[in-house]
């Protein structure tokens, strides 16, 4: 008879939970001592000495893999409080300089190595073909398959040359969706031929560049059957057919696309059976006000117990989990031997941000004084802190910041704000101004009274008639915001 400890250790060896706090909680110490694969850091884990936390985790479990979502740009854990000082993918894709992308990947690896982490959950390999996409957008290198592919390969090489494992995501491509899988299950309406031609090549480019891990997407397509990619043996089998023999990592199992349909435990067992190797459990703070005091342990136990139950029943073959554990341990062994991080001599983030910026129409002359900022951006999501204050603060340089929710703002509030904007040096901060979008409607109303405002767009660049002066910053990180501020102060600048 197989004892519980043996099954728990086997289940632990493929689990990658998050946790609460900046020290190792007792449940996590116990799990690490019983072969837990590692942990994923989120912003709440990064205190004044994260390197010491990593040292403690590695002391308890030398094999443990510490992962972190550090894409650069709009998605950062290291610089959540201040905004990222590393370019985002859309900036790099617009610049289309693979050497800059490779140097940026190396810089991300250097920063991650400094805190003792082992895996960068990046780059994003999605081709963002749907401009409505609420979860990818500027996180992608663009909407062109070939461009995305070459930059994914460059980013993988840059990250892994720094001794950190890269993780390309979100297989088989989350770019043609307009639903956030944190909240629901996105369904692709593309043919398989379209998926193969447009969305899979960047993942093949990552494989060819030697990527150590690939993360799945919680998305469905009719031709795959009822199960989403993360739980679908045919989809994950297609990934293995590319020649990839690294670690298949799931996106977080606590996301609604999995949790609401299969449960965390059921999803864990199904993912392993489908061919996944390492199961990202998720961020225990995601429930917000509904978060339990022990949410981290609760989610970990749900995943672990679901795997143990499936092993006991025979629904999940033991050999499949052992195979997954071997792949995870091989990746851990590979990153253990990394060299000490060194600064990249090729990396210059400010220059990259300045070169990636685009100015449409000639900018009016701005003085280097406090500036009024009218912030129309969408609220932040679980995936992207798109409305973070650092962008507005950098643009305002000490000036007033007015936050207007474009979806439901009253007409009199628009009129009053526009009247003030007409009397001062003003920037309107947006992240979606395609024709008919709520932000575009409010922006046009403001321009009626204040035609001298400059729009700073930190979302996808869109060409519309009558836009007036627009700075396409292509990212909501601090680096992009500072570049936009510099452009405001450059006399008569116009790019396109």
C-alpha positions as a Python dict, from the first residue, in 0.01 Angstrom:
ca = {
    (1, 'X'): (0, 0, 0),
    (2, 'X'): (123, 349, -89),
    (3, 'X'): (136, 572, 216),
    (4, 'X'): (4, 927, 225),
    (5, 'X'): (345, 1088, 267),
    (6, 'X'): (469, 930, -54),
    (7, 'X'): (170, 1056, -252),
    (8, 'X'): (191, 1402, -93),
    (9, 'X'): (557, 1428, -187),
    (10, 'X'): (479, 1325, -543),
    (11, 'X'): (198, 1580, -567),
    (12, 'X'): (416, 1848, -412),
    (13, 'X'): (688, 1789, -671),
    (14, 'X'): (470, 1941, -945),
    (15, 'X'): (307, 2226, -751),
    (16, 'X'): (403, 2595, -769),
    (17, 'X'): (191, 2791, -520),
    (18, 'X'): (191, 3153, -415),
    (19, 'X'): (192, 3255, -51),
    (20, 'X'): (116, 3550, 173),
    (21, 'X'): (377, 3767, 340),
    (22, 'X'): (750, 3832, 319),
    (23, 'X'): (861, 3536, 530),
    (24, 'X'): (817, 3161, 487),
    (25, 'X'): (491, 3054, 656),
    (26, 'X'): (491, 2727, 848),
    (27, 'X'): (273, 2540, 596),
    (28, 'X'): (511, 2640, 316),
    (29, 'X'): (820, 2536, 511),
    (30, 'X'): (659, 2197, 568),
    (31, 'X'): (567, 2159, 198),
    (32, 'X'): (915, 2264, 85),
    (33, 'X'): (1059, 2002, 317),
    (34, 'X'): (834, 1748, 149),
    (35, 'X'): (952, 1804, -210),
    (36, 'X'): (742, 2108, -311),
    (37, 'X'): (857, 2221, -658),
    (38, 'X'): (892, 2582, -545),
    (39, 'X'): (694, 2904, -519),
    (40, 'X'): (584, 3197, -731),
    (41, 'X'): (653, 3546, -599),
    (42, 'X'): (389, 3816, -622),
    (43, 'X'): (415, 4180, -520),
    (44, 'X'): (306, 4108, -162),
    (45, 'X'): (611, 3882, -114),
    (46, 'X'): (874, 4138, -206),
    (47, 'X'): (992, 4315, 108),
    (48, 'X'): (1310, 4497, 202),
    (49, 'X'): (1528, 4186, 164),
    (50, 'X'): (1377, 3946, -85),
    (51, 'X'): (1717, 3787, -147),
    (52, 'X'): (1717, 3669, 214),
    (53, 'X'): (1369, 3520, 166),
    (54, 'X'): (1495, 3335, -142),
    (55, 'X'): (1796, 3212, 52),
    (56, 'X'): (1567, 3074, 322),
    (57, 'X'): (1350, 2895, 66),
    (58, 'X'): (1657, 2746, -99),
    (59, 'X'): (1802, 2651, 238),
    (60, 'X'): (1490, 2449, 318),
    (61, 'X'): (1468, 2306, -34),
    (62, 'X'): (1778, 2353, -253),
    (63, 'X'): (1586, 2223, -554),
    (64, 'X'): (1302, 2478, -519),
    (65, 'X'): (1224, 2692, -823),
    (66, 'X'): (1127, 3050, -745),
    (67, 'X'): (929, 3208, -1025),
    (68, 'X'): (821, 3567, -1083),
    (69, 'X'): (605, 3748, -1339),
    (70, 'X'): (852, 4011, -1455),
    (71, 'X'): (767, 4097, -1813),
    (72, 'X'): (891, 4455, -1802),
    (73, 'X'): (660, 4745, -1877),
    (74, 'X'): (303, 4714, -1754),
    (75, 'X'): (356, 4383, -1573),
    (76, 'X'): (612, 4400, -1295),
    (77, 'X'): (645, 4254, -948),
    (78, 'X'): (985, 4400, -865),
    (79, 'X'): (869, 4758, -921),
    (80, 'X'): (499, 4742, -845),
    (81, 'X'): (514, 5042, -612),
    (82, 'X'): (702, 5272, -850),
    (83, 'X'): (637, 5141, -1201),
    (84, 'X'): (871, 4945, -1422),
    (85, 'X'): (1198, 5093, -1543),
    (86, 'X'): (1228, 4818, -1807),
    (87, 'X'): (1064, 4850, -2151),
    (88, 'X'): (750, 4653, -2224),
    (89, 'X'): (698, 4419, -2518),
    (90, 'X'): (494, 4662, -2729),
    (91, 'X'): (771, 4921, -2702),
    (92, 'X'): (1030, 4665, -2809),
    (93, 'X'): (813, 4534, -3091),
    (94, 'X'): (750, 4883, -3225),
    (95, 'X'): (1121, 4958, -3214),
    (96, 'X'): (1187, 4621, -3384),
    (97, 'X'): (1548, 4601, -3273),
    (98, 'X'): (1615, 4243, -3163),
    (99, 'X'): (1942, 4343, -3000),
    (100, 'X'): (1750, 4582, -2775),
    (101, 'X'): (1503, 4306, -2691),
    (102, 'X'): (1781, 4062, -2610),
    (103, 'X'): (1957, 4320, -2390),
    (104, 'X'): (1628, 4393, -2213),
    (105, 'X'): (1579, 4022, -2146),
    (106, 'X'): (1929, 4003, -2001),
    (107, 'X'): (1857, 4303, -1777),
    (108, 'X'): (1536, 4142, -1649),
    (109, 'X'): (1732, 3825, -1576),
    (110, 'X'): (1996, 4025, -1388),
    (111, 'X'): (1736, 4192, -1169),
    (112, 'X'): (1554, 3866, -1100),
    (113, 'X'): (1880, 3688, -1015),
    (114, 'X'): (1961, 3965, -766),
    (115, 'X'): (1659, 3867, -555),
    (116, 'X'): (1744, 3497, -580),
    (117, 'X'): (1463, 3390, -813),
    (118, 'X'): (1509, 3126, -1081),
    (119, 'X'): (1233, 3157, -1344),
    (120, 'X'): (1106, 3463, -1529),
    (121, 'X'): (747, 3398, -1637),
    (122, 'X'): (805, 3578, -1966),
    (123, 'X'): (820, 3659, -2252),
    (124, 'X'): (464, 3692, -2378),
    (125, 'X'): (452, 3502, -2708),
    (126, 'X'): (95, 3595, -2793),
    (127, 'X'): (17, 3770, -3123),
    (128, 'X'): (-232, 4039, -3023),
    (129, 'X'): (-465, 4027, -3324),
    (130, 'X'): (-777, 4144, -3137),
    (131, 'X'): (-741, 4511, -3033),
    (132, 'X'): (-1021, 4460, -2778),
    (133, 'X'): (-806, 4211, -2588),
    (134, 'X'): (-837, 4308, -2219),
    (135, 'X'): (-553, 4094, -2087),
    (136, 'X'): (-271, 4101, -2348),
    (137, 'X'): (-260, 4426, -2547),
    (138, 'X'): (74, 4604, -2495),
    (139, 'X'): (212, 4296, -2319),
    (140, 'X'): (261, 4146, -2667),
    (141, 'X'): (536, 4239, -2911),
    (142, 'X'): (267, 4322, -3166),
    (143, 'X'): (5, 4186, -3404),
    (144, 'X'): (242, 4054, -3670),
    (145, 'X'): (345, 3690, -3637),
    (146, 'X'): (695, 3724, -3779),
    (147, 'X'): (777, 4028, -3567),
    (148, 'X'): (648, 3864, -3250),
    (149, 'X'): (842, 3547, -3329),
    (150, 'X'): (1180, 3716, -3369),
    (151, 'X'): (1138, 3919, -3052),
    (152, 'X'): (1022, 3619, -2849),
    (153, 'X'): (1337, 3435, -2955),
    (154, 'X'): (1555, 3735, -2867),
    (155, 'X'): (1391, 3776, -2526),
    (156, 'X'): (1432, 3406, -2446),
    (157, 'X'): (1800, 3419, -2533),
    (158, 'X'): (1856, 3734, -2329),
    (159, 'X'): (1684, 3596, -2020),
    (160, 'X'): (1851, 3256, -2033),
    (161, 'X'): (2197, 3392, -2105),
    (162, 'X'): (2164, 3544, -1759),
    (163, 'X'): (2122, 3198, -1607),
    (164, 'X'): (1749, 3235, -1547),
    (165, 'X'): (1489, 3005, -1702),
    (166, 'X'): (1246, 3180, -1936),
    (167, 'X'): (880, 3084, -1971),
    (168, 'X'): (708, 3177, -2298),
    (169, 'X'): (333, 3229, -2260),
    (170, 'X'): (35, 3171, -2318),
    (171, 'X'): (27, 2859, -2540),
    (172, 'X'): (-136, 2819, -2793),
    (173, 'X'): (-189, 3196, -2806),
    (174, 'X'): (-410, 3435, -2607),
    (175, 'X'): (-392, 3719, -2858),
    (176, 'X'): (-724, 3674, -3039),
    (177, 'X'): (-949, 3687, -2733),
    (178, 'X'): (-1164, 3961, -2585),
    (179, 'X'): (-1240, 3787, -2253),
    (180, 'X'): (-1005, 3782, -1952),
    (181, 'X'): (-951, 3423, -1835),
    (182, 'X'): (-912, 3554, -1480),
    (183, 'X'): (-1290, 3605, -1491),
    (184, 'X'): (-1430, 3367, -1754),
    (185, 'X'): (-1328, 3112, -2017),
    (186, 'X'): (-1230, 3277, -2349),
    (187, 'X'): (-1340, 3094, -2663),
    (188, 'X'): (-1149, 3124, -2989),
    (189, 'X'): (-1352, 3134, -3310),
    (190, 'X'): (-1045, 3080, -3529),
    (191, 'X'): (-995, 2780, -3753),
    (192, 'X'): (-711, 2546, -3663),
    (193, 'X'): (-531, 2657, -3979),
    (194, 'X'): (-542, 3019, -3857),
    (195, 'X'): (-413, 2921, -3514),
    (196, 'X'): (-130, 2723, -3673),
    (197, 'X'): (-36, 3001, -3914),
    (198, 'X'): (-69, 3308, -3690),
    (199, 'X'): (-44, 3211, -3324),
    (200, 'X'): (183, 2905, -3295),
    (201, 'X'): (499, 3029, -3475),
    (202, 'X'): (619, 3247, -3182),
    (203, 'X'): (612, 2941, -2958),
    (204, 'X'): (811, 2746, -3215),
    (205, 'X'): (1057, 3036, -3219),
    (206, 'X'): (1085, 3009, -2839),
    (207, 'X'): (1145, 2634, -2867),
    (208, 'X'): (1410, 2688, -3132),
    (209, 'X'): (1578, 2945, -2904),
    (210, 'X'): (1600, 2682, -2629),
    (211, 'X'): (1326, 2807, -2395),
    (212, 'X'): (1318, 2599, -2076),
    (213, 'X'): (945, 2632, -2006),
    (214, 'X'): (617, 2729, -2174),
    (215, 'X'): (299, 2839, -1996),
    (216, 'X'): (-46, 2733, -2112),
    (217, 'X'): (-355, 2947, -2172),
    (218, 'X'): (-699, 2885, -2026),
    (219, 'X'): (-873, 2921, -2364),
    (220, 'X'): (-1110, 2703, -2567),
    (221, 'X'): (-1174, 2641, -2935),
    (222, 'X'): (-1458, 2435, -3080),
    (223, 'X'): (-1224, 2204, -3270),
    (224, 'X'): (-1044, 2105, -2947),
    (225, 'X'): (-1357, 1979, -2774),
    (226, 'X'): (-1487, 2095, -2437),
    (227, 'X'): (-1161, 2124, -2244),
    (228, 'X'): (-947, 2441, -2242),
    (229, 'X'): (-588, 2423, -2362),
    (230, 'X'): (-444, 2385, -2011),
    (231, 'X'): (-645, 2066, -1957),
    (232, 'X'): (-646, 1937, -2314),
    (233, 'X'): (-413, 1648, -2407),
    (234, 'X'): (-449, 1716, -2780),
    (235, 'X'): (-338, 2080, -2744),
    (236, 'X'): (-48, 2001, -2511),
    (237, 'X'): (45, 1706, -2730),
    (238, 'X'): (73, 1946, -3023),
    (239, 'X'): (327, 2143, -2821),
    (240, 'X'): (537, 1831, -2766),
    (241, 'X'): (526, 1769, -3142),
    (242, 'X'): (727, 2089, -3193),
    (243, 'X'): (1025, 1921, -3030),
    (244, 'X'): (977, 2091, -2696),
    (245, 'X'): (1091, 1869, -2409),
    (246, 'X'): (1103, 2135, -2139),
    (247, 'X'): (856, 2210, -1862),
    (248, 'X'): (493, 2281, -1951),
    (249, 'X'): (363, 2518, -1683),
    (250, 'X'): (-4, 2593, -1635),
    (251, 'X'): (-137, 2942, -1597),
    (252, 'X'): (-284, 2991, -1250),
    (253, 'X'): (-539, 2728, -1153),
    (254, 'X'): (-723, 2975, -929),
    (255, 'X'): (-837, 3175, -1234),
    (256, 'X'): (-1211, 3158, -1295),
    (257, 'X'): (-1168, 2982, -1631),
    (258, 'X'): (-1046, 2674, -1438),
    (259, 'X'): (-1172, 2726, -1082),
    (260, 'X'): (-1538, 2784, -1174),
    (261, 'X'): (-1556, 2491, -1416),
    (262, 'X'): (-1333, 2224, -1262),
    (263, 'X'): (-1219, 2344, -921),
    (264, 'X'): (-854, 2396, -828),
    (265, 'X'): (-807, 2030, -730),
    (266, 'X'): (-993, 1888, -1028),
    (267, 'X'): (-811, 2125, -1259),
    (268, 'X'): (-476, 2018, -1115),
    (269, 'X'): (-542, 1650, -1183),
    (270, 'X'): (-677, 1715, -1534),
    (271, 'X'): (-381, 1938, -1624),
    (272, 'X'): (-131, 1672, -1525),
    (273, 'X'): (-322, 1405, -1712),
    (274, 'X'): (-322, 1631, -2020),
    (275, 'X'): (57, 1663, -2012),
    (276, 'X'): (134, 1967, -1794),
    (277, 'X'): (438, 1937, -1567),
    (278, 'X'): (430, 2226, -1320),
    (279, 'X'): (106, 2367, -1183),
    (280, 'X'): (93, 2736, -1100),
    (281, 'X'): (-168, 2759, -824),
    (282, 'X'): (-207, 3139, -830),
    (283, 'X'): (-198, 3458, -630),
    (284, 'X'): (-375, 3416, -295),
    (285, 'X'): (-466, 3786, -285),
    (286, 'X'): (-679, 3763, -601),
    (287, 'X'): (-1009, 3710, -414),
    (288, 'X'): (-976, 4064, -273),
    (289, 'X'): (-1215, 4127, 14),
    (290, 'X'): (-1325, 3762, 0),
    (291, 'X'): (-970, 3637, 67),
    (292, 'X'): (-942, 3392, 354),
    (293, 'X'): (-682, 3446, 626),
    (294, 'X'): (-520, 3122, 509),
    (295, 'X'): (-601, 3157, 138),
    (296, 'X'): (-250, 3056, 35),
    (297, 'X'): (-254, 2728, 229),
    (298, 'X'): (-616, 2666, 132),
    (299, 'X'): (-541, 2690, -241),
    (300, 'X'): (-224, 2481, -212),
    (301, 'X'): (-406, 2206, -24),
    (302, 'X'): (-692, 2206, -275),
    (303, 'X'): (-446, 2145, -560),
    (304, 'X'): (-239, 1892, -367),
    (305, 'X'): (-537, 1695, -242),
    (306, 'X'): (-693, 1687, -588),
    (307, 'X'): (-376, 1529, -727),
    (308, 'X'): (-349, 1278, -439),
    (309, 'X'): (-713, 1175, -483),
    (310, 'X'): (-666, 1125, -858),
    (311, 'X'): (-352, 918, -797),
    (312, 'X'): (-532, 700, -543),
    (313, 'X'): (-829, 641, -773),
    (314, 'X'): (-609, 561, -1072),
    (315, 'X'): (-761, 846, -1272),
    (316, 'X'): (-414, 1000, -1286),
    (317, 'X'): (-132, 757, -1369),
    (318, 'X'): (158, 776, -1128),
    (319, 'X'): (402, 749, -1418),
    (320, 'X'): (267, 1071, -1569),
    (321, 'X'): (330, 1267, -1247),
    (322, 'X'): (674, 1114, -1207),
    (323, 'X'): (759, 1218, -1563),
    (324, 'X'): (643, 1574, -1487),
    (325, 'X'): (847, 1582, -1165),
    (326, 'X'): (1159, 1473, -1354),
    (327, 'X'): (1124, 1758, -1601),
    (328, 'X'): (1076, 2010, -1319),
    (329, 'X'): (1382, 1879, -1134),
    (330, 'X'): (1593, 1894, -1453),
    (331, 'X'): (1505, 2261, -1494),
    (332, 'X'): (1591, 2324, -1128),
    (333, 'X'): (1928, 2154, -1172),
    (334, 'X'): (2000, 2365, -1481),
    (335, 'X'): (1937, 2700, -1312),
    (336, 'X'): (2127, 2602, -997),
    (337, 'X'): (2453, 2624, -1190),
    (338, 'X'): (2402, 2979, -1315),
    (339, 'X'): (2681, 3239, -1297),
    (340, 'X'): (2662, 3550, -1078),
    (341, 'X'): (2447, 3820, -1246),
    (342, 'X'): (2635, 4088, -1437),
    (343, 'X'): (2511, 4421, -1567),
    (344, 'X'): (2444, 4428, -1942),
    (345, 'X'): (2668, 4673, -2125),
    (346, 'X'): (2416, 4683, -2412),
    (347, 'X'): (2110, 4785, -2211),
    (348, 'X'): (1986, 5146, -2209),
    (349, 'X'): (1620, 5154, -2110),
    (350, 'X'): (1567, 5529, -2150),
    (351, 'X'): (1706, 5525, -2503),
    (352, 'X'): (1485, 5228, -2593),
    (353, 'X'): (1176, 5406, -2454),
    (354, 'X'): (1260, 5729, -2641),
    (355, 'X'): (1312, 5541, -2968),
    (356, 'X'): (992, 5340, -2928),
    (357, 'X'): (781, 5650, -2870),
    (358, 'X'): (576, 5794, -3156),
    (359, 'X'): (440, 6150, -3177),
    (360, 'X'): (144, 6215, -3406),
    (361, 'X'): (91, 6577, -3513),
    (362, 'X'): (322, 6851, -3394),
    (363, 'X'): (318, 6893, -3018),
    (364, 'X'): (246, 7234, -2870),
    (365, 'X'): (522, 7394, -2667),
    (366, 'X'): (513, 7266, -2308),
    (367, 'X'): (706, 7431, -2028),
    (368, 'X'): (890, 7226, -1766),
    (369, 'X'): (634, 7310, -1499),
    (370, 'X'): (360, 7116, -1320),
    (371, 'X'): (107, 6985, -1572),
    (372, 'X'): (-260, 6899, -1532),
    (373, 'X'): (-331, 6534, -1615),
    (374, 'X'): (-680, 6405, -1694),
    (375, 'X'): (-668, 6028, -1651),
    (376, 'X'): (-932, 5840, -1854),
    (377, 'X'): (-773, 5494, -1841),
    (378, 'X'): (-958, 5172, -1770),
    (379, 'X'): (-936, 5031, -1416),
    (380, 'X'): (-653, 4791, -1336),
    (381, 'X'): (-720, 4419, -1377),
    (382, 'X'): (-584, 4112, -1199),
    (383, 'X'): (-336, 4067, -1483),
    (384, 'X'): (-224, 4425, -1546),
    (385, 'X'): (-201, 4728, -1318),
    (386, 'X'): (-298, 4947, -1612),
    (387, 'X'): (-427, 5240, -1405),
    (388, 'X'): (-128, 5261, -1169),
    (389, 'X'): (-64, 5613, -1041),
    (390, 'X'): (304, 5633, -1137),
    (391, 'X'): (224, 5715, -1502),
    (392, 'X'): (6, 6014, -1416),
    (393, 'X'): (250, 6129, -1149),
    (394, 'X'): (543, 6127, -1392),
    (395, 'X'): (347, 6320, -1655),
    (396, 'X'): (207, 6570, -1405),
    (397, 'X'): (546, 6656, -1251),
    (398, 'X'): (372, 6792, -944),
    (399, 'X'): (59, 6913, -1122),
    (400, 'X'): (-305, 6822, -1056),
    (401, 'X'): (-432, 6476, -1153),
    (402, 'X'): (-803, 6438, -1230),
    (403, 'X'): (-936, 6083, -1259),
    (404, 'X'): (-1247, 6045, -1477),
    (405, 'X'): (-1403, 5703, -1536),
    (406, 'X'): (-1479, 5723, -1907),
    (407, 'X'): (-1743, 5450, -1885),
    (408, 'X'): (-1981, 5642, -1657),
    (409, 'X'): (-1859, 6000, -1616),
    (410, 'X'): (-2127, 6270, -1599),
    (411, 'X'): (-2143, 6537, -1872),
    (412, 'X'): (-2109, 6822, -1622),
    (413, 'X'): (-1787, 6666, -1484),
    (414, 'X'): (-1645, 6652, -1837),
    (415, 'X'): (-1742, 7013, -1906),
    (416, 'X'): (-1596, 7140, -1578),
    (417, 'X'): (-1270, 6950, -1627),
    (418, 'X'): (-1241, 7059, -1991),
    (419, 'X'): (-1289, 7422, -1894),
    (420, 'X'): (-1001, 7398, -1648),
    (421, 'X'): (-788, 7217, -1906),
    (422, 'X'): (-839, 7505, -2148),
    (423, 'X'): (-673, 7738, -1897),
    (424, 'X'): (-367, 7525, -1826),
    (425, 'X'): (-100, 7301, -1974),
    (426, 'X'): (-284, 6968, -1990),
    (427, 'X'): (-231, 6605, -2081),
    (428, 'X'): (-513, 6354, -2130),
    (429, 'X'): (-395, 6005, -2033),
    (430, 'X'): (-566, 5716, -2215),
    (431, 'X'): (-517, 5349, -2295),
    (432, 'X'): (-788, 5285, -2556),
    (433, 'X'): (-902, 5551, -2803),
    (434, 'X'): (-1017, 5356, -3106),
    (435, 'X'): (-1331, 5498, -3267),
    (436, 'X'): (-1638, 5453, -3047),
    (437, 'X'): (-1447, 5361, -2731),
    (438, 'X'): (-1569, 5546, -2418),
    (439, 'X'): (-1230, 5711, -2368),
    (440, 'X'): (-1236, 5840, -2725),
    (441, 'X'): (-1582, 5990, -2676),
    (442, 'X'): (-1478, 6172, -2357),
    (443, 'X'): (-1150, 6282, -2516),
    (444, 'X'): (-1335, 6437, -2811),
    (445, 'X'): (-1565, 6624, -2572),
    (446, 'X'): (-1266, 6761, -2380),
    (447, 'X'): (-1102, 6875, -2703),
    (448, 'X'): (-1407, 7082, -2796),
    (449, 'X'): (-1328, 7316, -2507),
    (450, 'X'): (-955, 7254, -2478),
    (451, 'X'): (-810, 7189, -2826),
    (452, 'X'): (-456, 7241, -2697),
    (453, 'X'): (-447, 6927, -2481),
    (454, 'X'): (-197, 6655, -2567),
    (455, 'X'): (-307, 6292, -2551),
    (456, 'X'): (-65, 6038, -2405),
    (457, 'X'): (-173, 5688, -2506),
    (458, 'X'): (-24, 5403, -2300),
    (459, 'X'): (-234, 5139, -2475),
    (460, 'X'): (-227, 5004, -2829),
    (461, 'X'): (-156, 5270, -3089),
    (462, 'X'): (-462, 5338, -3305),
    (463, 'X'): (-482, 5572, -3602),
    (464, 'X'): (-805, 5773, -3604),
    (465, 'X'): (-896, 6086, -3796),
    (466, 'X'): (-880, 6410, -3602),
    (467, 'X'): (-679, 6276, -3312),
    (468, 'X'): (-484, 6597, -3260),
    (469, 'X'): (-142, 6574, -3095),
    (470, 'X'): (-91, 6221, -2957),
    (471, 'X'): (211, 6059, -2794),
    (472, 'X'): (200, 5681, -2832),
    (473, 'X'): (402, 5564, -2531),
    (474, 'X'): (299, 5198, -2591),
    (475, 'X'): (322, 5103, -2224),
    (476, 'X'): (203, 5198, -1875),
    (477, 'X'): (541, 5161, -1704),
    (478, 'X'): (742, 5439, -1544),
    (479, 'X'): (1005, 5420, -1819),
    (480, 'X'): (744, 5494, -2087),
    (481, 'X'): (589, 5772, -1880),
    (482, 'X'): (923, 5947, -1839),
    (483, 'X'): (986, 5918, -2212),
    (484, 'X'): (648, 6076, -2281),
    (485, 'X'): (729, 6362, -2043),
    (486, 'X'): (1059, 6420, -2224),
    (487, 'X'): (873, 6429, -2557),
    (488, 'X'): (634, 6691, -2420),
    (489, 'X'): (929, 6915, -2343),
    (490, 'X'): (1097, 6864, -2684),
    (491, 'X'): (1005, 7166, -2902),
    (492, 'X'): (793, 7098, -3211),
    (493, 'X'): (850, 6722, -3207),
    (494, 'X'): (656, 6522, -3465),
    (495, 'X'): (726, 6165, -3581),
    (496, 'X'): (423, 6067, -3787),
}
